[in-house]
């Protein structure tokens, strides 16, 4: 089954290779451009932004701090107070300071309805006419709850303070009063001139002025921004490079910079420098962005343009959203439900009291209290009395107990050694304590690619040369082995010892020098590239524009073809033992349209040859009819692609001197073209890049992180859908999709054009429907893919904008249409939305289509588009989402998702600082969700169900007692029992279940991913479970009240006295309740430890210990008004029949629960019950599986084309051709050093 590709070239759709940053604009900009722009008349030439410096709103004056405080740069901050529009460079993520902590924290805590309720209750309890409970019964729990929460919030905020302080106090040299002085980052201001040194982080968005390198060249590492470790270069203006090298020159620098306002576009900057009556254009190549790191540059100078919150990295962070779990929201609704029940019960009992007083109370002389109050007023007071008495239905300790459980679960994540990455000494880190149970409910995962799924490390694995494939384990004689050993590179003193290759026959062929094709193959790899080389302490260090090029040049070096040096017009290599220098006549750089690069060289013997490497799809179109080995190379390419390797075809062409001279003239003319220079140059390149002779092809592995395919496969079994959102090319993203098992051979792939066509058909059908159907009842959604089989969607950022109507021009048309300047489209085939409803339906259709697919890959997408995709799924699917990434371009997506995960240890820390959870490897996500997430969800649900049950059982006894106390709001227990019930007597066992319980162990949780499904379905805690807990509490409270009530009727003790008094009754009901709730939680405990056993027995022991103490005569003497139950416990509990009453009550309360649990696990067992039942059998199977070795890699069955191994950004060709990166070199070059190596980008500190 072949797959159709949506090729954007030549189509009317968007370019698949372009990342649509032009659409990534703020709403303010869109509003301004929409309503104020005038359409350019036909034939008129639009005025470029660069030509209108007066319209650029952002002005920066060098070395002039007072300038930026002028009134014209002030903006209203609060009421009539103003502040500068230029942000300071300090960042602030903390919430409190010393003054604001107490009032602000209390204000936030009293936003919770339960806390406000208990504050109101405390006020009511201070009114003597209505209170029947002492005020301290509410004050003590409330203070404890507020205090614990405040301590936790303070701890979290202190961590944020420390992080902010560490960043803001970093040091940097700033030019002040004519001298460079060491200053803290937080003190840097817009307009300051700063000096940065090698390995320094860039503190703000800075205009590069000069550097220690020639032509103010600076290398930067952008790992913090995009997760890529390959270095990029920045260039200062020639005028600043020549005039601003010395300190006194920089001190006299007084240029005015006019540029665009702060925005989130990482690939664009436009500005003008006005200096000494000359205007100089500025672009992104002149800017050093905050978060990047200076590499391979001793020092550089720059001018601060944007600081702090205005920098591009901070603008890309998106809004910090307050995240709450679904259980939190559900819990709040349930508390509101309890409020309603409480009010209804209190109102009913108040009405009962009015009638009772009218009929009985007012006529009984012994109940006369001397107050002149009618029945209605007494009923009114009784209502508030019952609000106080029944207040424990709303559990005040619920929230603090939840916070304690979440804190404990977070610590378990931090302490998990199986999520610790020893290579980087990086443990897992739960950076929030409020979202743990949500980890057990994830339905969609949105993942970055580079640095998240992959290591961004390329390895040369295989190649095909002249029709023969190399790379399998093979002896020097060509015998293929099942298992081999790596090649010994001791014969090559220049080899990188870390490079591994298993085919000894290729090395033997090269060393024999008998195969010209093999020698030509590696000579091409050592010559045709844009890699930069630098001598560092006797070693040659390679810097490549992409990891692919670095891998190819390193491979050539190991096979004996060592790239030594280059100048503007020469390139030198060592061919085995011979050193050669080639004259570089032209360098035809790679771009995303050409998908290839070429170099034209003059050999030492005078021959002229073109070497070319590129994607097979473009190289095969340009091969000569006489080229050999095309079919065998094609077969090898298909095999490489099946193994998900990235391929490049290598070819050459000999050029005569006359042909080169004629082409060179046209090339020079194209270089001078004013309009469409790039297109003209591409046309000239086409003239020479034809009739090529194929040499072979390379196969590079884009190294995945360990365990990625297995993790994705396991998560898929748990019915978690994974979407990859990346800025990489479509081919690269698709290739990685196959590598990590996200895409499989049995999937039908749908591209942008397919998706747009299907959505347009659905939109047209909807337009022809009657209007009343649009907003009427929801009809079942018709599926987009009716054929059987799996589907996958691969869509680029350009198509995403096209499909979702997010293009700036289209949004502008919408606003113009609203203003009446353009009529709405009458043609149903018009690609524009008729109205906002149609636009929304288009988005819903896209989400529905994507969710029907097993896998979705969005490539060439901007950070804002990543966040928009996540928002769409959250909005229209009401699904719980998780985003995972490692760079600053993932921050917006991480903040938008319900759960944000940052990959730490590999790249920068920007994503980690914005995340909720952080760890070092993607594979740990499996354990985070299927083990910690599932356990946290199960524990929290079990805790909440039992917490509601025990409070209903406790409180409703007051309700039954009111029928026998004239509805007088009299309490059924002692005051102190009510105070201590949730604090001491029943809290610890249920708290430990919330912390420690597990239905199956971690290994079985990973073995059976289907155990994760109840969390996605929200099956363990919902309104159904809530009402089950309510009715269970009603049942238990009935038993606990009425059985002792019956036992106390007409009874006689052993001493001839009737212990049927109120206090003895309170002791028996309280004792029955404590036994029942503690034994009930024992029945619900799946995982027993010594701590659980101690908690249950300890809670019962604490109850009896405290009760006998407060009922003793000694404590009664201390305060006779508080301790009124003197001797009640000892008197009641010495009666055997009262102990029998307690045993009977507890037995009848627990018997139905035991019966239901037995029937449920026997007749209707869940997946978890089945796994528990066969636990020992499965654990034995796991032990046997661990002894077995992992199976070898299996190739795919179907041929597909792999991505060409190029960076998706331009290389260093322009830099090399310009000569700006080279110092004036002496005529003779010294002998190259013996030690030559390529330094991994992760070891940049050695550079």
XYZ file of C-alpha atoms in Angstrom, residues 227-533:
307
model
C 17.042 22.480 22.269
C 19.609 22.303 19.439
C 23.266 21.917 20.403
C 24.862 22.782 17.066
C 26.370 26.259 17.125
C 24.996 29.209 15.177
C 26.899 32.342 14.223
C 26.058 36.031 14.631
C 27.745 38.974 12.939
C 28.207 42.589 13.981
C 27.908 45.464 11.505
C 31.151 46.269 9.702
C 31.024 49.875 10.927
C 30.728 48.908 14.605
C 33.363 46.205 14.186
C 35.844 48.735 12.862
C 35.085 51.611 15.256
C 33.997 49.989 18.562
C 36.797 47.705 19.721
C 38.341 49.778 22.517
C 36.779 50.813 25.806
C 36.980 54.567 25.074
C 35.345 54.037 21.660
C 32.470 52.124 23.261
C 32.097 54.848 25.926
C 31.684 57.481 23.189
C 29.134 55.355 21.282
C 25.834 57.307 21.181
C 23.776 55.684 18.426
C 19.970 55.702 18.425
C 18.390 52.328 17.659
C 14.846 52.294 16.292
C 13.256 48.868 15.980
C 10.143 46.753 16.345
C 8.462 46.466 19.738
C 9.141 43.423 21.927
C 7.513 40.293 20.462
C 7.756 36.513 20.514
C 9.182 35.898 17.023
C 12.455 34.068 17.496
C 13.395 34.218 13.786
C 12.787 37.894 13.044
C 14.171 41.267 14.043
C 13.967 44.524 12.093
C 15.593 47.777 13.071
C 17.649 50.824 12.104
C 20.798 52.189 13.733
C 21.156 55.958 13.422
C 24.807 56.851 14.113
C 26.904 59.775 12.975
C 24.183 60.867 10.542
C 24.156 57.490 8.795
C 21.424 54.829 8.878
C 22.370 51.145 9.118
C 19.807 48.321 8.740
C 19.680 45.687 11.498
C 18.357 42.137 11.351
C 18.356 38.970 13.442
C 21.923 38.066 12.413
C 23.082 41.078 14.457
C 21.189 40.063 17.622
C 22.303 37.927 20.576
C 19.187 36.610 22.312
C 18.808 36.074 26.051
C 19.213 32.460 27.085
C 21.869 31.652 24.473
C 25.484 30.998 25.420
C 28.654 32.518 23.972
C 30.937 29.852 22.468
C 34.371 29.935 20.775
C 34.628 33.710 21.286
C 37.008 35.209 23.831
C 34.861 38.300 24.322
C 32.255 40.448 22.588
C 30.467 43.766 23.157
C 26.788 44.508 22.712
C 24.028 47.048 23.292
C 20.976 46.004 25.336
C 17.822 46.397 23.201
C 15.241 44.351 25.158
C 15.583 43.471 28.845
C 13.796 41.179 31.291
C 10.167 40.501 30.428
C 10.590 42.158 27.003
C 13.138 39.621 25.743
C 12.062 37.117 23.112
C 12.660 34.098 25.346
C 10.385 35.559 28.047
C 7.772 36.620 25.474
C 7.646 33.036 24.233
C 6.902 31.786 27.711
C 3.172 32.457 27.386
C 0.974 33.280 30.341
C 1.512 31.410 33.572
C -1.728 29.565 34.075
C -3.048 28.410 37.427
C -3.497 24.676 36.970
C -6.088 22.665 38.858
C -6.912 19.006 38.597
C -10.272 17.620 37.550
C -10.599 16.095 41.010
C -10.131 19.574 42.522
C -12.980 20.936 40.428
C -15.172 17.928 41.221
C -14.340 18.225 44.916
C -15.455 21.856 44.947
C -18.767 20.966 43.285
C -19.270 18.228 45.851
C -18.588 20.636 48.705
C -21.252 22.931 47.192
C -23.601 19.924 47.066
C -22.895 19.276 50.769
C -23.615 22.964 51.493
C -26.993 22.572 49.810
C -27.754 19.356 51.736
C -26.688 21.043 54.977
C -28.998 23.999 54.407
C -31.917 21.713 53.504
C -31.373 19.566 56.607
C -30.994 22.599 58.896
C -34.112 24.194 57.414
C -36.139 20.979 57.836
C -35.014 20.545 61.435
C -35.701 24.232 62.179
C -39.264 23.824 60.883
C -39.568 20.679 63.015
C -38.415 22.645 66.071
C -41.069 25.347 65.432
C -43.837 22.756 65.296
C -42.439 20.848 68.292
C -42.264 24.016 70.413
C -45.806 24.974 69.388
C -47.195 21.554 70.313
C -45.018 20.416 73.221
C -42.233 22.762 74.252
C -44.375 25.765 75.087
C -46.733 23.626 77.187
C -44.136 21.748 79.260
C -43.515 23.695 82.489
C -40.137 22.014 83.038
C -38.852 23.367 79.695
C -39.682 26.986 80.484
C -36.510 29.106 79.946
C -37.916 32.530 80.811
C -37.421 33.892 77.251
C -40.300 35.590 75.504
C -39.752 34.036 72.045
C -42.373 32.667 69.697
C -42.097 29.379 67.825
C -41.045 30.963 64.511
C -38.175 32.911 66.098
C -37.045 29.820 68.005
C -37.121 27.909 64.720
C -34.975 30.649 63.137
C -32.394 30.324 65.942
C -32.548 26.552 65.627
C -31.701 26.816 61.906
C -28.393 28.565 62.682
C -27.786 26.179 65.551
C -28.034 23.214 63.193
C -25.778 24.942 60.657
C -23.177 24.919 63.440
C -23.915 21.401 64.701
C -23.915 19.790 61.247
C -20.911 21.791 59.986
C -18.694 18.698 60.034
C -20.505 17.478 56.912
C -18.238 19.983 55.155
C -14.857 18.576 56.153
C -12.536 21.400 57.169
C -9.514 19.103 57.258
C -10.214 17.744 53.746
C -8.118 20.320 51.910
C -5.126 20.143 54.232
C -5.221 16.330 54.117
C -5.235 16.486 50.312
C -2.221 18.821 50.367
C -0.316 16.476 52.712
C -1.041 13.506 50.425
C 0.059 15.429 47.340
C 3.251 16.524 49.058
C 4.033 12.925 49.969
C 3.334 11.700 46.448
C 5.632 14.420 45.058
C 8.398 13.253 47.369
C 7.969 9.682 46.127
C 8.513 10.932 42.559
C 11.635 12.828 43.657
C 12.981 9.767 45.488
C 12.333 7.248 42.685
C 15.750 5.823 41.771
C 14.332 4.269 38.621
C 13.746 7.816 37.314
C 17.265 8.942 38.220
C 19.672 9.506 35.308
C 23.211 8.787 36.581
C 25.040 10.042 33.469
C 23.914 13.610 34.185
C 23.331 13.107 37.929
C 19.740 14.196 37.350
C 16.875 12.908 39.517
C 13.221 13.316 38.651
C 11.705 16.430 40.180
C 8.077 17.193 40.962
C 8.113 20.990 40.738
C 4.489 21.247 41.840
C 2.562 19.392 44.506
C -0.955 20.000 43.219
C -1.249 17.882 40.058
C -0.104 14.372 40.972
C -3.432 12.559 40.620
C -3.978 14.216 37.227
C -0.974 12.200 36.004
C -3.260 9.167 36.250
C -5.847 10.641 33.859
C -3.802 11.735 30.808
C -5.455 11.180 27.431
C -3.171 13.142 25.072
C 0.592 13.716 25.140
C 2.142 16.517 23.063
C 5.867 16.014 22.611
C 8.697 17.998 21.089
C 11.145 16.024 18.922
C 14.677 17.400 19.103
C 16.193 16.729 22.507
C 12.972 15.110 23.765
C 12.507 12.016 21.606
C 15.989 12.250 20.092
C 19.421 12.955 21.540
C 20.234 15.306 18.623
C 23.308 13.107 18.072
C 23.943 11.772 14.560
C 25.933 8.584 13.907
C 27.261 7.348 10.572
C 25.880 3.784 10.432
C 25.933 2.485 6.855
C 26.702 3.443 3.278
C 26.419 2.142 -0.255
C 29.316 2.739 -2.666
C 29.217 1.738 -6.322
C 26.343 -0.651 -5.686
C 27.861 -2.376 -2.647
C 26.456 -1.848 0.844
C 28.686 -1.526 3.901
C 27.831 -1.359 7.572
C 26.791 -4.838 8.693
C 29.193 -6.740 11.012
C 31.717 -8.063 8.494
C 35.298 -9.366 8.575
C 38.107 -7.795 6.533
C 37.659 -10.610 3.983
C 33.969 -9.756 3.550
C 32.407 -12.573 5.609
C 29.140 -11.408 7.210
C 28.854 -12.141 10.935
C 25.860 -12.313 13.292
C 27.771 -10.331 15.859
C 30.975 -8.455 15.300
C 33.355 -6.177 17.098
C 34.020 -2.518 16.322
C 36.816 -1.521 13.975
C 40.180 -0.831 15.604
C 41.222 2.701 14.564
C 44.768 2.496 15.943
C 46.155 2.675 12.380
C 44.697 6.200 12.058
C 46.249 8.657 14.497
C 43.602 11.268 13.584
C 40.607 9.038 14.290
C 37.877 9.861 16.777
C 38.064 6.893 19.138
C 34.367 7.264 20.035
C 33.336 6.536 16.435
C 32.132 2.945 16.061
C 31.787 1.001 12.806
C 31.277 -2.746 12.484
C 32.283 -3.405 8.852
C 35.994 -4.299 8.688
C 35.821 -4.916 4.923
C 35.283 -1.218 4.151
C 38.378 -0.263 6.157
C 40.396 -2.969 4.394
C 39.209 -1.667 1.004
C 40.180 1.916 1.836
C 43.608 0.952 3.146
C 44.309 -1.139 0.067
C 43.572 1.933 -2.145
C 42.416 -0.341 -4.953
C 38.790 0.870 -5.167
C 38.643 4.363 -6.676
C 34.919 4.716 -5.971
C 35.444 4.178 -2.233
C 38.254 6.720 -2.140
C 36.184 9.221 -4.116
C 33.249 8.661 -1.757
C 35.158 9.681 1.363
C 37.051 12.438 -0.440
C 33.655 13.971 -1.253
C 32.597 13.766 2.398
C 35.782 15.538 3.517
C 35.458 18.325 0.905
C 31.742 18.979 0.285
C 30.522 20.644 3.467
C 30.359 23.962 5.299
C 32.009 22.779 8.499
C 34.240 25.336 10.206
C 37.533 24.235 11.777
